[in-house]
mmCIF file of C-alpha atoms in Angstrom:
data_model
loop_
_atom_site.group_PDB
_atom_site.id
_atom_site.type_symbol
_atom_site.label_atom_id
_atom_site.label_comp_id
_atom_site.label_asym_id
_atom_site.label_seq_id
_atom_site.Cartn_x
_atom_site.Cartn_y
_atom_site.Cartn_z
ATOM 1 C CA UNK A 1 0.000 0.000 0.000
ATOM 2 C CA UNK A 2 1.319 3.494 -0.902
ATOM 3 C CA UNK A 3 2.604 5.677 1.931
ATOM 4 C CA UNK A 4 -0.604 8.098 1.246
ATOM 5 C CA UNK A 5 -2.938 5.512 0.543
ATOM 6 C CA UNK A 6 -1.875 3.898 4.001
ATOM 7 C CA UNK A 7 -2.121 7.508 6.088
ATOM 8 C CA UNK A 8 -5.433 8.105 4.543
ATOM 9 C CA UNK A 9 -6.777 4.057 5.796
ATOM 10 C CA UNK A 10 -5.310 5.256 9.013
ATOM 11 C CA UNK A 11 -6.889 8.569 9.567
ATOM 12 C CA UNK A 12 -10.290 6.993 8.266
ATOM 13 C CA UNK A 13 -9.998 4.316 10.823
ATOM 14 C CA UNK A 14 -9.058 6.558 13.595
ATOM 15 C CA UNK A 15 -12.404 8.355 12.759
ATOM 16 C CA UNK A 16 -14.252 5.423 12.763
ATOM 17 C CA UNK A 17 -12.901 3.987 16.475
ATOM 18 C CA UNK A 18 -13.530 7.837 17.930
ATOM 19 C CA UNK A 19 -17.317 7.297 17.664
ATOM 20 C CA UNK A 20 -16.989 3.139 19.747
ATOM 21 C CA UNK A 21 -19.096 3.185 22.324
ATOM 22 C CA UNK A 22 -18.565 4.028 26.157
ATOM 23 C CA UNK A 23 -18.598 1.110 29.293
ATOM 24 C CA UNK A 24 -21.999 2.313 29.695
ATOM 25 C CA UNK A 25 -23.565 2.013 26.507
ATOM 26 C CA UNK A 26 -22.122 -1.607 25.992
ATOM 27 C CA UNK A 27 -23.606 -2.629 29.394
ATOM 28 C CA UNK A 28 -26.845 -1.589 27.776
ATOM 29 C CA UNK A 29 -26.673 -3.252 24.570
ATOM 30 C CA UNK A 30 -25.740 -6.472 26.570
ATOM 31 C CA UNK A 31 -28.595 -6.594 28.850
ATOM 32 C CA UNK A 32 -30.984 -4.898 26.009
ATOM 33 C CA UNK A 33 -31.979 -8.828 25.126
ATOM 34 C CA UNK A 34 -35.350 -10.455 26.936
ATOM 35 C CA UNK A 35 -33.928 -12.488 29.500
ATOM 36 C CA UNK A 36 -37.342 -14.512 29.463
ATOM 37 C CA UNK A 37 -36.877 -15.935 26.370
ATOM 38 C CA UNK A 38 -34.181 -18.528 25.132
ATOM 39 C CA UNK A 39 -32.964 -16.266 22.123
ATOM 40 C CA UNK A 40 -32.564 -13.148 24.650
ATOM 41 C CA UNK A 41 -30.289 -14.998 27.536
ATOM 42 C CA UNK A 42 -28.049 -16.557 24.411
ATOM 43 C CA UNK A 43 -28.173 -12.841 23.055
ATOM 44 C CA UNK A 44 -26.948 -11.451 26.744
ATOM 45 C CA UNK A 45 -24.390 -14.155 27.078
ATOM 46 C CA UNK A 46 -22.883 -13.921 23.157
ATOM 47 C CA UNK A 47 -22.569 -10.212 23.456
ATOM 48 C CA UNK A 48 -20.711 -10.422 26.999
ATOM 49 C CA UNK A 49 -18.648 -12.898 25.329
ATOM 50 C CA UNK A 50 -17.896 -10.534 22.493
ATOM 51 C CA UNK A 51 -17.141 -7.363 24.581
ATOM 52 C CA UNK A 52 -15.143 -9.392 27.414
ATOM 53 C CA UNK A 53 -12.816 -11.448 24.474
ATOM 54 C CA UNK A 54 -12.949 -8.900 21.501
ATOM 55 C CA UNK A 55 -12.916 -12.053 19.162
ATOM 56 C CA UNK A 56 -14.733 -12.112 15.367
ATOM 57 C CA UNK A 57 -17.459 -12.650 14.876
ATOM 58 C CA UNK A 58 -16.950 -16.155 12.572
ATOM 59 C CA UNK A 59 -14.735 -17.323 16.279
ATOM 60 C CA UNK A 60 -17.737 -16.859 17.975
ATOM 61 C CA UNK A 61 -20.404 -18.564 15.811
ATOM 62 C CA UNK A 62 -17.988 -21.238 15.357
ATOM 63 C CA UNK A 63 -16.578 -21.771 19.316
ATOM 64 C CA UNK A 64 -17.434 -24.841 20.526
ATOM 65 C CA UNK A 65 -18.395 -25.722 24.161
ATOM 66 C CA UNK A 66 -15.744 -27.681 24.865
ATOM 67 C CA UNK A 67 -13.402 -24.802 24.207
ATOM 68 C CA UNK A 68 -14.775 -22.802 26.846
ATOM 69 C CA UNK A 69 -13.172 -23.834 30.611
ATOM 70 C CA UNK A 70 -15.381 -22.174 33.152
ATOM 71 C CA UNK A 71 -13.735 -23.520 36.472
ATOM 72 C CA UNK A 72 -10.438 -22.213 38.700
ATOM 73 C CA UNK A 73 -9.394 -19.610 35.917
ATOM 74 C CA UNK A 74 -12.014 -19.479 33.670
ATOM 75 C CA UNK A 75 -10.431 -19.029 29.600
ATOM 76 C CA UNK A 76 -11.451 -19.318 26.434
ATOM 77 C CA UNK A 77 -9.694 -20.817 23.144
ATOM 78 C CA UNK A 78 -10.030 -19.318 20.159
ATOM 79 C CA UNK A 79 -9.172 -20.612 16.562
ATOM 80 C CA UNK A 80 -8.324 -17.732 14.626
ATOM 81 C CA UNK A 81 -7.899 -16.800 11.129
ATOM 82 C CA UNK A 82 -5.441 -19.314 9.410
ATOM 83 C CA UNK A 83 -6.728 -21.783 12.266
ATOM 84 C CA UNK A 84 -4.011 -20.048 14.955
ATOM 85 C CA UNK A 85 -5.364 -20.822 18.301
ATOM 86 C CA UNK A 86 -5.407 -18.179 20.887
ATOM 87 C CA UNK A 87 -6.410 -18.507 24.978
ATOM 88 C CA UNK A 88 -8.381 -15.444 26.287
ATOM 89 C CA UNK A 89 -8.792 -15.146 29.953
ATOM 90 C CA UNK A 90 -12.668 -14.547 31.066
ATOM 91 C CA UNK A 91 -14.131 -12.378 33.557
ATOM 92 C CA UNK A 92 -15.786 -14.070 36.471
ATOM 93 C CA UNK A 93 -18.786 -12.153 35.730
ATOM 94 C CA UNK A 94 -18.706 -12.975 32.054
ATOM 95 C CA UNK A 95 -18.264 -17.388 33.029
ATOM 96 C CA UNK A 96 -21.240 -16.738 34.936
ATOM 97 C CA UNK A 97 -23.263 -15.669 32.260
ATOM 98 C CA UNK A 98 -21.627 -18.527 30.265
ATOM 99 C CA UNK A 99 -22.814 -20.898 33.252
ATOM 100 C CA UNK A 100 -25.946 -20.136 33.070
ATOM 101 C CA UNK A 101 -26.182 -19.915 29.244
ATOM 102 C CA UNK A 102 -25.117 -23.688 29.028
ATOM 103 C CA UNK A 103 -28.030 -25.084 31.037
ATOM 104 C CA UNK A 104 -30.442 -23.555 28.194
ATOM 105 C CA UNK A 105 -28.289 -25.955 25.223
ATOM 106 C CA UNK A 106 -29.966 -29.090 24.646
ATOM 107 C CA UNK A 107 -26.787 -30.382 23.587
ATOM 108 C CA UNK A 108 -23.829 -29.670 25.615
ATOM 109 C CA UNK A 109 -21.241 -32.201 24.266
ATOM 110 C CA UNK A 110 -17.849 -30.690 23.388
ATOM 111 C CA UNK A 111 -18.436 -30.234 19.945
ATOM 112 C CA UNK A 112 -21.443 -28.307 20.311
ATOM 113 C CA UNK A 113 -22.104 -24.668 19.307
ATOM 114 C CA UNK A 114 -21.411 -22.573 22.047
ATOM 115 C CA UNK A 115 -23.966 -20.097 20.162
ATOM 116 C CA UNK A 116 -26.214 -22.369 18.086
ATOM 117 C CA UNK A 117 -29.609 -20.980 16.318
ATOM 118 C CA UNK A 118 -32.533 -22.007 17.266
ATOM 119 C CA UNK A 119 -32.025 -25.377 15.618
ATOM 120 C CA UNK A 120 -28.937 -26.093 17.497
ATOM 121 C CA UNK A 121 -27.164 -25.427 14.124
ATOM 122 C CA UNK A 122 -24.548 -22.828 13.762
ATOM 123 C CA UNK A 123 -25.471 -19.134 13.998
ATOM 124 C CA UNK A 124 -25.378 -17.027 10.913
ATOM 125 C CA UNK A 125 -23.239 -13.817 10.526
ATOM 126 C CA UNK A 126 -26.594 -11.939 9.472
ATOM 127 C CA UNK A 127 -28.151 -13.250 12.377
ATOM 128 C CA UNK A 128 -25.587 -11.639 14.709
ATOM 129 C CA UNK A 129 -26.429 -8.450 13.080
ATOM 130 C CA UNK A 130 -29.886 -8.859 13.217
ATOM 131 C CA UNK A 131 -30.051 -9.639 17.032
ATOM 132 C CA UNK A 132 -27.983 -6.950 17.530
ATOM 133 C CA UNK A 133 -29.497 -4.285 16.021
ATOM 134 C CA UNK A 134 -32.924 -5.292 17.874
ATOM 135 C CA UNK A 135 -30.401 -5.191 21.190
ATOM 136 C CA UNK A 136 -29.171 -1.806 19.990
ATOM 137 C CA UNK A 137 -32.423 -0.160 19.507
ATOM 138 C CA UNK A 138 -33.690 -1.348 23.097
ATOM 139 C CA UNK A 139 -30.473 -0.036 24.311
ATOM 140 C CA UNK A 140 -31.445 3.182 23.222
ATOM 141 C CA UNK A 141 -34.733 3.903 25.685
ATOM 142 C CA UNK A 142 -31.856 3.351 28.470
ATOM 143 C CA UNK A 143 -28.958 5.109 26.587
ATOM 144 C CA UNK A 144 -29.864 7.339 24.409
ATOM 145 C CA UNK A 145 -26.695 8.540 23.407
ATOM 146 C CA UNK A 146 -26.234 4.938 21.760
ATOM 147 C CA UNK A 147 -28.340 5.424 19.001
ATOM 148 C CA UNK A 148 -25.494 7.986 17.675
ATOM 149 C CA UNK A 149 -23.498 5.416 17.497
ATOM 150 C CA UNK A 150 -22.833 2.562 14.413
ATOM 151 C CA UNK A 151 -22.321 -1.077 16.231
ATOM 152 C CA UNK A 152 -21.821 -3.794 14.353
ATOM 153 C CA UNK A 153 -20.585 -7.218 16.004
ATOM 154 C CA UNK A 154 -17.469 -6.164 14.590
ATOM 155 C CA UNK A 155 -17.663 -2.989 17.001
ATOM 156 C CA UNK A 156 -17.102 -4.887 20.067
ATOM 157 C CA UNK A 157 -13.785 -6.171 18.736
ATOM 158 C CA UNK A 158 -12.806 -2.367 18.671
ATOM 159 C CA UNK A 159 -14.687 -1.848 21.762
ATOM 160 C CA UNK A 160 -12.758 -3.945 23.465
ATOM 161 C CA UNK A 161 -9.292 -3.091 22.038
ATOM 162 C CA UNK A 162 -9.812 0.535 23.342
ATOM 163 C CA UNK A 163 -11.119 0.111 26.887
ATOM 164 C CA UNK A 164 -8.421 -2.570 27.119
ATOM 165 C CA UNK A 165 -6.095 -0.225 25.834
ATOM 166 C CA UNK A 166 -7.436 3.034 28.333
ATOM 167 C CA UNK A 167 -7.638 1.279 31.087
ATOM 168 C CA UNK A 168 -3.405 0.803 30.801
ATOM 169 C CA UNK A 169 -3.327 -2.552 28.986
ATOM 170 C CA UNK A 170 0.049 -2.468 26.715
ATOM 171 C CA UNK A 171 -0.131 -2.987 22.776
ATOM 172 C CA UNK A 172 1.888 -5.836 22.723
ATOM 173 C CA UNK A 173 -0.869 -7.592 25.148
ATOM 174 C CA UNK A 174 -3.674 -6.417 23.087
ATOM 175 C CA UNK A 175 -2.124 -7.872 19.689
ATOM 176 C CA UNK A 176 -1.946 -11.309 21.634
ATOM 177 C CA UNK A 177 -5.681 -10.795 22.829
ATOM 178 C CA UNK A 178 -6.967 -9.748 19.564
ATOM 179 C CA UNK A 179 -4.220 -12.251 17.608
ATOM 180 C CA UNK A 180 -2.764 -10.069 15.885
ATOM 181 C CA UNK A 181 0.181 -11.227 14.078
ATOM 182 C CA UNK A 182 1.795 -7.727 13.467
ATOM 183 C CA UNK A 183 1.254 -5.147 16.563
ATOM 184 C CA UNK A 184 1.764 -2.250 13.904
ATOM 185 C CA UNK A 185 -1.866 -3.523 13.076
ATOM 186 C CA UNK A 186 -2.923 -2.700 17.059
ATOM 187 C CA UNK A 187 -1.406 0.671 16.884
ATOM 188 C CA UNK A 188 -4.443 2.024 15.417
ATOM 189 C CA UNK A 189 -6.396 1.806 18.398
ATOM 190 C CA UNK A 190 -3.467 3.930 19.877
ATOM 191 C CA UNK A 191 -3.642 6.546 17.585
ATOM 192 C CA UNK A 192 -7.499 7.018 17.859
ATOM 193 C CA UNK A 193 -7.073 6.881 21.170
ATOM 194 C CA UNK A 194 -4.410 10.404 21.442
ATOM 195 C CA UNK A 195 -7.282 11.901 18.534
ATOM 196 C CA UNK A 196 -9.897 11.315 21.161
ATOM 197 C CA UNK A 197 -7.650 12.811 23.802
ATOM 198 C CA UNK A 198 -6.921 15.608 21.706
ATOM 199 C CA UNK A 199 -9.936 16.376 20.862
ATOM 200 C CA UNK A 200 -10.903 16.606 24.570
ATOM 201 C CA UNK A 201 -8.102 19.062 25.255
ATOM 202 C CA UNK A 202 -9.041 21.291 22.724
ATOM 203 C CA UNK A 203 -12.737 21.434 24.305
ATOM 204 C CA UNK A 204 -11.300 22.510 27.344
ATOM 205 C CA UNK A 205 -10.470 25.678 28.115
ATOM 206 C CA UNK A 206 -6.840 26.744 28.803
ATOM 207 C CA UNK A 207 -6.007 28.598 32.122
ATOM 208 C CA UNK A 208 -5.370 31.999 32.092
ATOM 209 C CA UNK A 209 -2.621 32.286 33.498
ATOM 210 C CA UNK A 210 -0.271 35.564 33.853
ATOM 211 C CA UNK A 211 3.192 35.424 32.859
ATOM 212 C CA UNK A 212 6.026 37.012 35.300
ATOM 213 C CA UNK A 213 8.774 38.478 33.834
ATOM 214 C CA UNK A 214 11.803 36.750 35.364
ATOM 215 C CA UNK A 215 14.475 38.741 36.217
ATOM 216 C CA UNK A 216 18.243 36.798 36.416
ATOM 217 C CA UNK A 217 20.299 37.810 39.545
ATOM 218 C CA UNK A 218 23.523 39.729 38.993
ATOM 219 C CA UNK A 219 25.765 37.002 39.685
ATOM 220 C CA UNK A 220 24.099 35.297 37.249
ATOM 221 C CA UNK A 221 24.137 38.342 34.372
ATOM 222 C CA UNK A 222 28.139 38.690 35.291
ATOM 223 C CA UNK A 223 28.704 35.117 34.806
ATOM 224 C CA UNK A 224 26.896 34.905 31.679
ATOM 225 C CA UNK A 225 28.584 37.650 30.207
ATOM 226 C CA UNK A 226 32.052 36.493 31.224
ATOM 227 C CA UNK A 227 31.304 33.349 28.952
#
């Protein structure tokens, strides 16, 4: 890719991750699903998987239960793109959810969809969507400030690469939790994140301040000018 062709992807991406959404506004798209129905709690528990891991979308549809370990130190494996396999710590919180999600599967042998439709088959991509557009749009009688915002399941990948990121996380940890072969490919989420900053500077207002003159003591002025 040429040099400006490469600055312009970047500065169009950087856009892109300064609109993710906030801690809050996840939290409401994750618990926008009907947890009286069997769609809605595997809707809660596959977006909480999505915003604690940051994995794809096609890792998720495809994880299978036996690749989730939910007791001691709960962690998930992951098989990536060119089938590299990945572990990804889970919050306590998040194998909860996961728990309780697994006592709704009808089948829960190892090689069973984690995520299945409502056939026990493997979930579509345009499903995702679907479901999470109707979880979006209930989000927004909570937050409004969501429906500003463009998710996609592919925004909780980013999502989670930038809180992971503000909260202190280092690159090289998030390339290994996203599996990213190449951390230049992670340093995106850095750069959005100092345009974000930057852009809260500048709506803050500077501090007046007054500048004193300061005045050098004569010592000082003799020793300089015997230089």
């Amino acid at each position: 890719m040429a040099r400006g062709s490469k600055i312009a992807a970047i500065s169009a991406s950087v856009g892109a991750l300064s609109s993710l959404p906030t801690r809050p506004e996840v939290e409401a798209v994750i618990n926008a699903p009907d947890p009286k129905t069997w769609a809605g709690r595997r809707d809660r528990a596959l977006f909480a998987f999505l915003y604690n891991t940051g994995a794809r979308v096609s890792e998720a549809i495809d994880l299978q239960v036996g690749s989730v370990i939910l007791e001691t130190a709960p962690v998930v494996h992951l098989l990536g793109k060119g089938r590299k396999r990945r572990s990804v710590p889970l919050w306590k919180e998040t194998a909860r959810t996961l728990k309780r999600w697994m006592q709704d599967l009808d089948d829960r042998g190892a090689d069973a969809h984690l995520f299945p439709n409502s056939s026990g088959g493997r979930l579509s991509r345009s499903s995702v969507r679907q479901r999470l557009d109707l979880a979006v749009d209930a989000a927004g009688g909570v937050v409004p400030s969501i429906k500003t915002k463009t998710v996609s399941p592919h925004t909780f990948r980013h999502t989670t690469a930038m809180h992971l990121l503000q909260s202190g996380v280092d690159l090289t940890v998030i390339a290994l939790w996203l599996g990213h072969e190449d951390i230049s490919t992670t340093h995106v989420y850095m750069e959005a994140d100092l345009a974000m900053k930057e852009d809260a500077l500048s709506r803050l207002q500077p501090v007046n301040a007054t500048g004193v003159r300061y005045r050098p003591p004569d010592k000082l002025m003799a020793f300089l000018q015997a230089l």
